mmCIF file of C-alpha atoms in Angstrom:
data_model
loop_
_atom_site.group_PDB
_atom_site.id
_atom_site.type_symbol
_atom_site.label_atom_id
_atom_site.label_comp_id
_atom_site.label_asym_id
_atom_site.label_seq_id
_atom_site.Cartn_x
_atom_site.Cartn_y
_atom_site.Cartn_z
ATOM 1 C CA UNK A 1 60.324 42.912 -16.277
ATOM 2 C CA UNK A 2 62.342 42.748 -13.260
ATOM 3 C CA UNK A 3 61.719 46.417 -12.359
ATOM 4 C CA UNK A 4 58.193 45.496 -12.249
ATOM 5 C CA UNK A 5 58.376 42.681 -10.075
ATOM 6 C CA UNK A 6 60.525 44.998 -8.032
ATOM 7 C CA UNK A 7 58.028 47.608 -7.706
ATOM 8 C CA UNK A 8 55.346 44.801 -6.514
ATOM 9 C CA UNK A 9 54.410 45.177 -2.680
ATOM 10 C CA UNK A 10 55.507 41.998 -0.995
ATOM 11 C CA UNK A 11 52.897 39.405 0.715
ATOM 12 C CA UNK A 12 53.779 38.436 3.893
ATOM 13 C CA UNK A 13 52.962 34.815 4.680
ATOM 14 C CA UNK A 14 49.811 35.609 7.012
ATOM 15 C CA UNK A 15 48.569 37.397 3.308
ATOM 16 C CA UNK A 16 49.346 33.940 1.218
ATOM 17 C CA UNK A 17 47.345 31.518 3.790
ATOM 18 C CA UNK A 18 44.600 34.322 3.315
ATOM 19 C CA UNK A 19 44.361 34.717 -0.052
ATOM 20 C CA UNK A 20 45.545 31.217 -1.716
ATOM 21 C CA UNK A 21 44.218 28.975 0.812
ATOM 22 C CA UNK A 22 40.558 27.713 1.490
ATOM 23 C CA UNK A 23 40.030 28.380 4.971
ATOM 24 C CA UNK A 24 37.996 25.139 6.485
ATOM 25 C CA UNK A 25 34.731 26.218 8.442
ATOM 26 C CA UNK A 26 33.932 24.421 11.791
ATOM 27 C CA UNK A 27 31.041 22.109 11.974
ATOM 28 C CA UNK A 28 27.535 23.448 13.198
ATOM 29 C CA UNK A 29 28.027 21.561 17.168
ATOM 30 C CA UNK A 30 25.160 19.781 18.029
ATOM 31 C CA UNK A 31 22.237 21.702 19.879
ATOM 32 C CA UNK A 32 20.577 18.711 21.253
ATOM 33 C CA UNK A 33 17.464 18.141 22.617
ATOM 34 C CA UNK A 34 15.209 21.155 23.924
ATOM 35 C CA UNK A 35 13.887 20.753 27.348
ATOM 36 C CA UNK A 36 10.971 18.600 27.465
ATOM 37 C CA UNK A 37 7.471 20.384 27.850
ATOM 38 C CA UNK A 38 4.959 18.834 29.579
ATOM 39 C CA UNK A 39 1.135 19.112 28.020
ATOM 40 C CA UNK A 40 -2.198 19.848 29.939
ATOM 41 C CA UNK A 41 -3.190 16.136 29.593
ATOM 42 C CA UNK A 42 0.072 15.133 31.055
ATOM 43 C CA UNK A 43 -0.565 17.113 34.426
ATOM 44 C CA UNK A 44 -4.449 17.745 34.153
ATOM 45 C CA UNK A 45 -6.369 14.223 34.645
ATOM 46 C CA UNK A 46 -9.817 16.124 33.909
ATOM 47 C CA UNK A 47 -8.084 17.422 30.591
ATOM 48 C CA UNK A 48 -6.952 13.811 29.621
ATOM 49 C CA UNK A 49 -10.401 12.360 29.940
ATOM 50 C CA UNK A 50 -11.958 15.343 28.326
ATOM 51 C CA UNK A 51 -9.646 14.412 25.079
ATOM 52 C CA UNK A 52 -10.412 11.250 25.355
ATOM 53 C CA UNK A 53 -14.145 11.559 25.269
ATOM 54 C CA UNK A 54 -13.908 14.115 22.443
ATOM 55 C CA UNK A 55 -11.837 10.910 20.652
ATOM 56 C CA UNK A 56 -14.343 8.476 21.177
ATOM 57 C CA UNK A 57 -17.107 10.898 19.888
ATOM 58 C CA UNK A 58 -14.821 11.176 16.881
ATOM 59 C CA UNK A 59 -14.515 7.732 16.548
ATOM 60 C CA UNK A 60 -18.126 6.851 17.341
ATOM 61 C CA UNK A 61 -19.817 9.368 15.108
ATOM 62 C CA UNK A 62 -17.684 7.679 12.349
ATOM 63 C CA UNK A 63 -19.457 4.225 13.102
ATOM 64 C CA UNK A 64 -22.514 6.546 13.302
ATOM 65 C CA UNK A 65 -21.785 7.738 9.279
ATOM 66 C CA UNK A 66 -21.005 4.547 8.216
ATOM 67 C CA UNK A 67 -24.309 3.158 9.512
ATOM 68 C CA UNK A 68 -25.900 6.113 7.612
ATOM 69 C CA UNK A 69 -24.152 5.322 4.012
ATOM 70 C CA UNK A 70 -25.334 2.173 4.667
ATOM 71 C CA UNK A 71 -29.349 3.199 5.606
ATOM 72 C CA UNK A 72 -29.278 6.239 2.644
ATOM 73 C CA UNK A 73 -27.814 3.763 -0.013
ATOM 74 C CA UNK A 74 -31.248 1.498 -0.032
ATOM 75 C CA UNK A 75 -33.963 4.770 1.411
ATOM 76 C CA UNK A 76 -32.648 7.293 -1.202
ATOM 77 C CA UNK A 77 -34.140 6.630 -4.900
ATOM 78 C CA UNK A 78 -31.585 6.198 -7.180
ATOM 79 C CA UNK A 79 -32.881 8.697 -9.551
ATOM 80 C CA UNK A 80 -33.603 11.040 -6.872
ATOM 81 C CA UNK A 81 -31.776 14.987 -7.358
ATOM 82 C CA UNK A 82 -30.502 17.500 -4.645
ATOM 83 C CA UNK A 83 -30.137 20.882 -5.944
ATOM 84 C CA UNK A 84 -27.893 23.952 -4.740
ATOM 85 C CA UNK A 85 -28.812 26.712 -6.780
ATOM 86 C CA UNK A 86 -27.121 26.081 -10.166
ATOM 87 C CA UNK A 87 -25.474 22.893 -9.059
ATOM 88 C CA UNK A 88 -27.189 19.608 -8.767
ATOM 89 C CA UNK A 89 -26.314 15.871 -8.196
ATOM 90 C CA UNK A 90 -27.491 12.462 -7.378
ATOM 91 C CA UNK A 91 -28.934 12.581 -4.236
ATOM 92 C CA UNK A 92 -27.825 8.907 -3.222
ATOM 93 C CA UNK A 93 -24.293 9.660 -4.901
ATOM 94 C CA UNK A 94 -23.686 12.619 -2.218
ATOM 95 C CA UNK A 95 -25.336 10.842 0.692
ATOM 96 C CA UNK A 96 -22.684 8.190 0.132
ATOM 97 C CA UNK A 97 -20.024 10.331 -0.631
ATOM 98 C CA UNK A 98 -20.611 12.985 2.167
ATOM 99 C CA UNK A 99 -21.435 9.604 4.710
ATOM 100 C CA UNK A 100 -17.640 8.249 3.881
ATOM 101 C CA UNK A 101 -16.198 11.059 3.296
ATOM 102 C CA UNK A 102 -16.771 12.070 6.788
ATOM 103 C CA UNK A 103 -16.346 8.781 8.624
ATOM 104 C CA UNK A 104 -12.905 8.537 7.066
ATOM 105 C CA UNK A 105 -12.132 12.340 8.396
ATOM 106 C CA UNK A 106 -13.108 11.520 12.047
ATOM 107 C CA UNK A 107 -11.270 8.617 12.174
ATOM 108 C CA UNK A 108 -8.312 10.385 10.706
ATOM 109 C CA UNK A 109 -8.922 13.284 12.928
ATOM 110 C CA UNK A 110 -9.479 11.370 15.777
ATOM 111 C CA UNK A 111 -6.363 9.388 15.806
ATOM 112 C CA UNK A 112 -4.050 12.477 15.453
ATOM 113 C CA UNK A 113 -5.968 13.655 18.672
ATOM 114 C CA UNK A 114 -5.318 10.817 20.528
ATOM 115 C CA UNK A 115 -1.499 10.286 19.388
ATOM 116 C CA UNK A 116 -0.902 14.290 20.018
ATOM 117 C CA UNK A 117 -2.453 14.467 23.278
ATOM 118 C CA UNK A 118 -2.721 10.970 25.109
ATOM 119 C CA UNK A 119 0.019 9.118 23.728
ATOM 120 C CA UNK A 120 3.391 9.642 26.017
ATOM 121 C CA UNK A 121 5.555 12.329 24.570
ATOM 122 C CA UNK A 122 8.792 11.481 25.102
ATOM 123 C CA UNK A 123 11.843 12.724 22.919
ATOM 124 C CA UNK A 124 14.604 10.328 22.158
ATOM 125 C CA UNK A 125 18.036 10.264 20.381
ATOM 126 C CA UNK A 126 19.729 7.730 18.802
ATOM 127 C CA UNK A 127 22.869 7.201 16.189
ATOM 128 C CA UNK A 128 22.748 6.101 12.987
ATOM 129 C CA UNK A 129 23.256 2.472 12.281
ATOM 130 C CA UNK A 130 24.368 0.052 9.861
ATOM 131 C CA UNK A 131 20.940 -0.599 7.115
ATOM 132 C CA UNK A 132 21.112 -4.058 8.106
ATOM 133 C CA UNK A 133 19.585 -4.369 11.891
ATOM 134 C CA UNK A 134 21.375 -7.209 14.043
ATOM 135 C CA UNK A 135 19.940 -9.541 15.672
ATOM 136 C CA UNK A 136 19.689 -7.331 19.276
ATOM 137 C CA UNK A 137 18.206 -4.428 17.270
ATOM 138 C CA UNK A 138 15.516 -6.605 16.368
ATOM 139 C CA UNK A 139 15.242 -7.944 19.585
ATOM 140 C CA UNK A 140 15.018 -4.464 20.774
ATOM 141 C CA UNK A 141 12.748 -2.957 18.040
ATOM 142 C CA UNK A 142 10.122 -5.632 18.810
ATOM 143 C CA UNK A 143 10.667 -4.590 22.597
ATOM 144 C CA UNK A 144 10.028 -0.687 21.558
ATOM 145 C CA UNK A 145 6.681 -2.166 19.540
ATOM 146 C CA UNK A 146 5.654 -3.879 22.727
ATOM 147 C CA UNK A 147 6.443 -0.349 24.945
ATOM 148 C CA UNK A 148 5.175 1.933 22.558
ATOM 149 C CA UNK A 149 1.667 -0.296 22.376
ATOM 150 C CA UNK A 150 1.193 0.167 26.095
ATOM 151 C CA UNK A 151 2.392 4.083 25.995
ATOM 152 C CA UNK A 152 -0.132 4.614 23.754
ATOM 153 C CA UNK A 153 -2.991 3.547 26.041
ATOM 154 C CA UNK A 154 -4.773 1.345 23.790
ATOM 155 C CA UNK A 155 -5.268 -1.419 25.917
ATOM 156 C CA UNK A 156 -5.580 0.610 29.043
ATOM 157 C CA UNK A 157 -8.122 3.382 27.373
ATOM 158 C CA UNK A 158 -10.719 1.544 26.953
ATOM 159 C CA UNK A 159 -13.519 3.534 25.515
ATOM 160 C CA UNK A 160 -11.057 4.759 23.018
ATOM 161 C CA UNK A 161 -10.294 0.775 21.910
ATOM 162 C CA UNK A 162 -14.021 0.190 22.123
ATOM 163 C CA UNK A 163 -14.787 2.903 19.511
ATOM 164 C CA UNK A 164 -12.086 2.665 17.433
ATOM 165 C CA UNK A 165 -12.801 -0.961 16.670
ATOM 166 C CA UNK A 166 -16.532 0.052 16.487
ATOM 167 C CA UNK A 167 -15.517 2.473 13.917
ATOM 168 C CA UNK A 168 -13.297 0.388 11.649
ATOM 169 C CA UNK A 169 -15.791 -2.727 11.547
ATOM 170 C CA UNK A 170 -18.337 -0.480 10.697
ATOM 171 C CA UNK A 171 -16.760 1.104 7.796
ATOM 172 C CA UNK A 172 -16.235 -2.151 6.085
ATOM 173 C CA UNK A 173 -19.849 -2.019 6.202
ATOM 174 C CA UNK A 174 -20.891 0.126 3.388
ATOM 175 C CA UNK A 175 -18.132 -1.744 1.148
ATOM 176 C CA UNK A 176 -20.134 -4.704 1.366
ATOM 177 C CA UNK A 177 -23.980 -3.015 0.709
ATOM 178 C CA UNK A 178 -22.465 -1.380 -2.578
ATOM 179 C CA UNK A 179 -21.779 -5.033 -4.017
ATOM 180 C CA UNK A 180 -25.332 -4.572 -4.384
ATOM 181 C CA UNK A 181 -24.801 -2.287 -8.003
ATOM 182 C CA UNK A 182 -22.956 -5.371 -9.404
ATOM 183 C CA UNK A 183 -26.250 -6.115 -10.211
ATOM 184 C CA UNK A 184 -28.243 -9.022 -9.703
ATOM 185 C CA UNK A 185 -26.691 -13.056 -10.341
ATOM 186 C CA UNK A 186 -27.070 -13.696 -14.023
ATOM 187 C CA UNK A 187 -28.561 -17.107 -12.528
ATOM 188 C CA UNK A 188 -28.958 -19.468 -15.622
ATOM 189 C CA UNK A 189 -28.827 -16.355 -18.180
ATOM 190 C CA UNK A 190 -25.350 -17.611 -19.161
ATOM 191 C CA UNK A 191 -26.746 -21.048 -19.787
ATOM 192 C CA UNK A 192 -29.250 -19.846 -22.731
ATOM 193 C CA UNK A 193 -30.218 -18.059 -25.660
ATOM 194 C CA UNK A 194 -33.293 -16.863 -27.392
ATOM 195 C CA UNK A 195 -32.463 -19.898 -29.911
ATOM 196 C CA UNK A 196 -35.161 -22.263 -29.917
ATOM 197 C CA UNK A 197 -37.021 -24.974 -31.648
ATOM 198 C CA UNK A 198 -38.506 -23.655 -34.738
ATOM 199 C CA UNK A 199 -36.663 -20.519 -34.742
ATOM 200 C CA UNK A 200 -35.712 -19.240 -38.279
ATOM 201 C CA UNK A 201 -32.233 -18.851 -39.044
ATOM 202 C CA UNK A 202 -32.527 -15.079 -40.970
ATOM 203 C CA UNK A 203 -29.728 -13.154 -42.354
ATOM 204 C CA UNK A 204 -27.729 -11.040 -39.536
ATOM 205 C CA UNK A 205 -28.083 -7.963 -42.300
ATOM 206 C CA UNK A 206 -31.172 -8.016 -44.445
ATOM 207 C CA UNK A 207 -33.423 -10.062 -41.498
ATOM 208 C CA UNK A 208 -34.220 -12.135 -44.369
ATOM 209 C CA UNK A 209 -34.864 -16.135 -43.560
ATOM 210 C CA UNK A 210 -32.502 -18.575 -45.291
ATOM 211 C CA UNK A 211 -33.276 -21.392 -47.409
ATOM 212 C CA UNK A 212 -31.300 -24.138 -48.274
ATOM 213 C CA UNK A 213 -30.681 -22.998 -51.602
ATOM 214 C CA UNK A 214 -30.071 -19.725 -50.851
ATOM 215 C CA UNK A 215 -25.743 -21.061 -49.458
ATOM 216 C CA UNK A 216 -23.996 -22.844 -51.990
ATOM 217 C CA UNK A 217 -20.706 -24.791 -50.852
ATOM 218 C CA UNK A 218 -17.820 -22.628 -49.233
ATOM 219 C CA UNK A 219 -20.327 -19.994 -48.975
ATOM 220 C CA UNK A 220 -20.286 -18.817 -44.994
ATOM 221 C CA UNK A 221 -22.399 -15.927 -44.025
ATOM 222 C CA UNK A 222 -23.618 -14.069 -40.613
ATOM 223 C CA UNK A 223 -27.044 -14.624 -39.169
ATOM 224 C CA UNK A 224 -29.163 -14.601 -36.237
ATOM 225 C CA UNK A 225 -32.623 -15.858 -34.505
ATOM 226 C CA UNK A 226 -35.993 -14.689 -36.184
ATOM 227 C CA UNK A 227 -36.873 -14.039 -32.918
ATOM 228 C CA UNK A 228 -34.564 -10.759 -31.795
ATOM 229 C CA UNK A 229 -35.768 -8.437 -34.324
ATOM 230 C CA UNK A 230 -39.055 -7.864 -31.918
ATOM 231 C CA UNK A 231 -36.872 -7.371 -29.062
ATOM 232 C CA UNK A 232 -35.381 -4.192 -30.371
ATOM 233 C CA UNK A 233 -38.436 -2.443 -29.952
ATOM 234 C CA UNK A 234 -38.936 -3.202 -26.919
ATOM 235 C CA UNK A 235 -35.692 -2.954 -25.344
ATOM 236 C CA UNK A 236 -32.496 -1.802 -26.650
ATOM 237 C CA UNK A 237 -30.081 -2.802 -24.012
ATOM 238 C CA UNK A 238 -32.111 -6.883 -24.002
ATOM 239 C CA UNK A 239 -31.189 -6.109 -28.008
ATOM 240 C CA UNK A 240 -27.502 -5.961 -27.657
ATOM 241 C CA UNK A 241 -27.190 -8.281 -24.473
ATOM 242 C CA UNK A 242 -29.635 -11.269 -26.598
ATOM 243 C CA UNK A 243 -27.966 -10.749 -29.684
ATOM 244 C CA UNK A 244 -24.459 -10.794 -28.034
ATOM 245 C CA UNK A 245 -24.888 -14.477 -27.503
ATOM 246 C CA UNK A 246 -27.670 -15.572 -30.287
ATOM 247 C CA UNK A 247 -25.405 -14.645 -33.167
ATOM 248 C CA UNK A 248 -24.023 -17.453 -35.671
ATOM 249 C CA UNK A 249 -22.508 -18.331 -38.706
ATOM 250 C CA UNK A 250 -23.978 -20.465 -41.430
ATOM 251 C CA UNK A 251 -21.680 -22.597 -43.537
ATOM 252 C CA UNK A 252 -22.103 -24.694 -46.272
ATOM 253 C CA UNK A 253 -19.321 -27.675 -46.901
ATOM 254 C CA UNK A 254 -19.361 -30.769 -49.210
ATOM 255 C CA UNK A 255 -20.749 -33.236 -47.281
ATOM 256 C CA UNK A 256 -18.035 -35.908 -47.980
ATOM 257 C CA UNK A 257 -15.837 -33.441 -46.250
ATOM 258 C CA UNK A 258 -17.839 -33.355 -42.955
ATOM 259 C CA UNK A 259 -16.813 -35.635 -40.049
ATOM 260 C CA UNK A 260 -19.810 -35.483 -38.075
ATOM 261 C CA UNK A 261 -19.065 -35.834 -34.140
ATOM 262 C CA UNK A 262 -20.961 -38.453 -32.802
ATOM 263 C CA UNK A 263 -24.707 -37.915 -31.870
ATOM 264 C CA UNK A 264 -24.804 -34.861 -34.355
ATOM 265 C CA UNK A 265 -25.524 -37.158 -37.229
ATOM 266 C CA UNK A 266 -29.163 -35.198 -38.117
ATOM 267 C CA UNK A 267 -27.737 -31.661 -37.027
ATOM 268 C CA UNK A 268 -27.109 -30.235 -40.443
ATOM 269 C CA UNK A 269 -28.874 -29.913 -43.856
ATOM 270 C CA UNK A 270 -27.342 -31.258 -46.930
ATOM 271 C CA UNK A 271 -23.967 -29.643 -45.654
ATOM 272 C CA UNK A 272 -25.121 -26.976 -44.156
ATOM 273 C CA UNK A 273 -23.651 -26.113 -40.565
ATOM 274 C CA UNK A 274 -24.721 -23.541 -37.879
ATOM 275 C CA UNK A 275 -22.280 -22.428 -35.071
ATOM 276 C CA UNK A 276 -21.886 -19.898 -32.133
ATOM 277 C CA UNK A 277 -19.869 -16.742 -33.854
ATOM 278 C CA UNK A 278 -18.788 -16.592 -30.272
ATOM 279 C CA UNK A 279 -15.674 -17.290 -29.644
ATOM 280 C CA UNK A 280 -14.236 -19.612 -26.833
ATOM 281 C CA UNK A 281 -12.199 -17.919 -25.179
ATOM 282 C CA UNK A 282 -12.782 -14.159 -24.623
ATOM 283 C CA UNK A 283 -16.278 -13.951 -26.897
ATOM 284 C CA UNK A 284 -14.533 -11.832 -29.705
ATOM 285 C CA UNK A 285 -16.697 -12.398 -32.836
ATOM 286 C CA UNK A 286 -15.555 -14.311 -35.459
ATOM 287 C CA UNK A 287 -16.064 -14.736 -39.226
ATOM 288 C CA UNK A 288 -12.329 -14.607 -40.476
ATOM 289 C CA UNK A 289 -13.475 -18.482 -42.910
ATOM 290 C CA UNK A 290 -10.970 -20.103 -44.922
ATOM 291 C CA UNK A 291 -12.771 -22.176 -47.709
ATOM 292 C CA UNK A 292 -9.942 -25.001 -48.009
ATOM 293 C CA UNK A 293 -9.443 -25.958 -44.646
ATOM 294 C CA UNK A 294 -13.012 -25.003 -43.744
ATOM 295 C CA UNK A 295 -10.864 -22.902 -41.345
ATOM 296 C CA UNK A 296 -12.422 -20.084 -38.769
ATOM 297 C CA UNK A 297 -10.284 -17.399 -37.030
ATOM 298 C CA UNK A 298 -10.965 -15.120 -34.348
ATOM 299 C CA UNK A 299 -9.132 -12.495 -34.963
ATOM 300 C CA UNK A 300 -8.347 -11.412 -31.094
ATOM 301 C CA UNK A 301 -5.850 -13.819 -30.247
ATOM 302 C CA UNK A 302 -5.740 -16.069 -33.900
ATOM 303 C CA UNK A 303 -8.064 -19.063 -31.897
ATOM 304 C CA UNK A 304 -8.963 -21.349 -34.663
ATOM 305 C CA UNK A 305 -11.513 -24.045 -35.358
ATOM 306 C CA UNK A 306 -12.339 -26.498 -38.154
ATOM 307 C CA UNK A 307 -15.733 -26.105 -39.020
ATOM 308 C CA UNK A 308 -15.484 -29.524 -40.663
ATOM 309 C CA UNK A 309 -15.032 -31.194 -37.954
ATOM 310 C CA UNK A 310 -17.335 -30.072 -35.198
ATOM 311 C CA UNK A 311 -16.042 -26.753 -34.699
ATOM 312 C CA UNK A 312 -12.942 -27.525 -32.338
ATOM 313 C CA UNK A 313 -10.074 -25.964 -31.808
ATOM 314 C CA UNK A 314 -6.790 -26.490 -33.883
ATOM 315 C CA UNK A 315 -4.874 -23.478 -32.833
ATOM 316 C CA UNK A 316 -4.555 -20.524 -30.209
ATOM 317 C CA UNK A 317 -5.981 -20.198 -26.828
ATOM 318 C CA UNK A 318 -9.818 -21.367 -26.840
ATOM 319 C CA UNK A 319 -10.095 -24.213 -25.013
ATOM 320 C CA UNK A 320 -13.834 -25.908 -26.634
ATOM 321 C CA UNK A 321 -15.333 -26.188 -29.682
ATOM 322 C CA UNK A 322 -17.784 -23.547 -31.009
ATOM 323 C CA UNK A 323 -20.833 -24.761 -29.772
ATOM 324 C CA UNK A 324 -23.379 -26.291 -32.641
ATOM 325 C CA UNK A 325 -26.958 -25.254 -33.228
ATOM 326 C CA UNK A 326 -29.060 -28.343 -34.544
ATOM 327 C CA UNK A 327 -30.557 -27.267 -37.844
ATOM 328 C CA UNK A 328 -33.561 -28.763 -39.366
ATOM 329 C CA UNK A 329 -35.853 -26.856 -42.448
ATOM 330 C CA UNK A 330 -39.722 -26.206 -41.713
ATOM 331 C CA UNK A 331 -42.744 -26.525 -43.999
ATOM 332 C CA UNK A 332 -41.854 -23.619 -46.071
ATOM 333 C CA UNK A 333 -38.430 -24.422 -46.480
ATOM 334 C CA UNK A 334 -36.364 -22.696 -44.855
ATOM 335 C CA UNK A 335 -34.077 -23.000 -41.947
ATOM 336 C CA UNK A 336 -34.711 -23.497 -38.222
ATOM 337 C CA UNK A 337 -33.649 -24.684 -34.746
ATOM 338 C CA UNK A 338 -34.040 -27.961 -34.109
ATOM 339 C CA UNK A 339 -34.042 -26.693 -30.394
ATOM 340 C CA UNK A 340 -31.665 -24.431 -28.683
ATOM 341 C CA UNK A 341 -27.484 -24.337 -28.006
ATOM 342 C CA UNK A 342 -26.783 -27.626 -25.955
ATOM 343 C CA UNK A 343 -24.138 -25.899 -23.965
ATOM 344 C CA UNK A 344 -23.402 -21.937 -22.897
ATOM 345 C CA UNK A 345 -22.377 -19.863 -25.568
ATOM 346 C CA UNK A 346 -19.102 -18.053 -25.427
ATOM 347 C CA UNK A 347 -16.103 -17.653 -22.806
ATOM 348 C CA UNK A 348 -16.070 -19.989 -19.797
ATOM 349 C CA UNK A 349 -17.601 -18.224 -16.673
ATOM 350 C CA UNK A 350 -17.453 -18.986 -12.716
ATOM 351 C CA UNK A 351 -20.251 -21.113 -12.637
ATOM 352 C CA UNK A 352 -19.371 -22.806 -15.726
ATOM 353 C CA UNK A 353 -15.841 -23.467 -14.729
#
């Protein structure tokens, strides 16, 4: 072994710092900043106000677009089709869209014209700081705002403010004409129902009217106005929106287990009690009845009323009472309205509070 070691070539110590040592590169030195370059519109007065005037066109044709989203929103029928060869679309869709589309573009494109080739273009250097700013470098950042606002020329380029603020007010423009497709105020369509006096209360599956003696006690079934089944030929949209809030639930309870709220003395028939199936608080529909407690549960968020006692609320979220349709039975028997719901219907609304 020591013959071998003797046979080795020997490594001077220039070799070792080579080879077993990491040699430490020197850091890149800092070019720093090129030499500044002036721009045509920094020497050229005729080629700053050209840019500027191509800005404001920018700027003003955007006002121009919005105005036009605006006019083709309420002159273009709404069922009204462009075509493009095999494509097609809604022609007052694509007037809109093309209207804002572009509007938003020459803003866009005229603010990168005017910061590239008006602003000052000045290159600056700085170090790197602490994340938390002092109270000087806020002093001094609000002093760069300040410069930097009257660099930029907006108070002293006036046609540039002028149509820039033309621009942006006008674009807020067409956001306000499209609240139009919320569709008109529901004005007292909240308030009622089809429910009226002498209305027949008919089963919510077979149509059929209800007689007294039809329910016997604990017996609570779905029904709904006499009246909606003509509507469905006429309409099926009215359909769903009427029967949305004219549905109800017929009960039947012992009457020695009713207490009657006051002023409802004559509103039911030998036990028999008609309520909104709309619930109170988001309108789920509910028919979830317990027969002992003369118990009802919506079964969105577990609201619960006692039909016993007026409908009001013993548990969960709703915050009223079903409301109560006044039942009376006509000269055949069977059962009707007394008159309408005294109060909305359903979920509390904005005008309702």
């Amino acid at each position: 072994m020591s013959d071998e070691k003797s046979n080795l070539p020997a490594v001077s110590g220039d070799d070792e710092h080579r080879h077993g040592a990491v040699e430490v590169a020197e850091p890149i030195p800092d070019p720093g900043i090129e030499p500044h370059e002036l721009r045509i519109t920094d020497i050229d007065p005729k080629a700053a106000d050209r840019v500027e005037r191509q800005v404001a066109t920018m700027f003003t044709l955007a006002g121009l677009l919005s105005v036009g989203a605006c006019v083709g929103y309420f002159a273009i029928p709404r069922d009204a089709v462009l075509e493009f060869g095999p494509l097609s679309g809604n022609a007052n869709n694509m007037t809109l869209g093309l209207c804002l589309g572009l509007a938003l573009f020459l803003i866009g494109a005229g603010a990168i014209q005017w910061a590239k080739k008006l602003m000052v273009d000045t290159e600056i250097e700085e170090p790197r700081h602490a994340a938390s700013s002092s109270p000087e470098q806020r002093a001094d950042i609000i002093e760069g705002f300040q410069v930097g606002a009257a660099e930029s020329g907006f108070g002293r380029r006036k046609l540039i403010r002028r149509s820039l603020i033309g621009a942006m007010a006008l674009l807020g423009l067409p956001a306000i004409v499209l609240l139009r497709d919320l569709g008109p105020a529901p004005g007292r369509k909240l308030y009622n129902t089809i429910w009226a006096q002498g209305i027949r209360v008919v089963n919510d599956v077979t149509l059929r009217p209800i007689k007294p003696s039809d329910l016997v006690v604990g017996q609570l079934v779905n029904a709904a106005p006499a009246n909606l089944a003509p509507i469905q030929e006429e309409s099926a949209v009215e359909y769903q929106n009427e029967k949305a809030k004219a549905a109800v639930i017929v009960v039947r309870i012992a009457p020695n287990e009713i207490r009657t709220p006051a002023g409802r003395e004559n509103w039911g028939v030998d036990g028999i009690l008609c309520y909104s199936k709309i619930c109170t608080h988001v309108g789920c529909p509910i028919s979830l009845y317990e027969q002992t407690t003369h118990h009802v549960l919506c079964p969105c968020h577990q609201s619960t009323f006692d039909l016993a006692d007026g409908a009001k609320v013993v548990f969960g979220p709703a915050a009223r009472p079903l409301p109560q349709l006044p039942l009376a039975v006509d000269a055949e028997g069977y059962l009707v309205a007394q008159s309408g719901f005294t109060e909305p219907v359903g979920p509390s609304f904005w005008e309702r509070g």
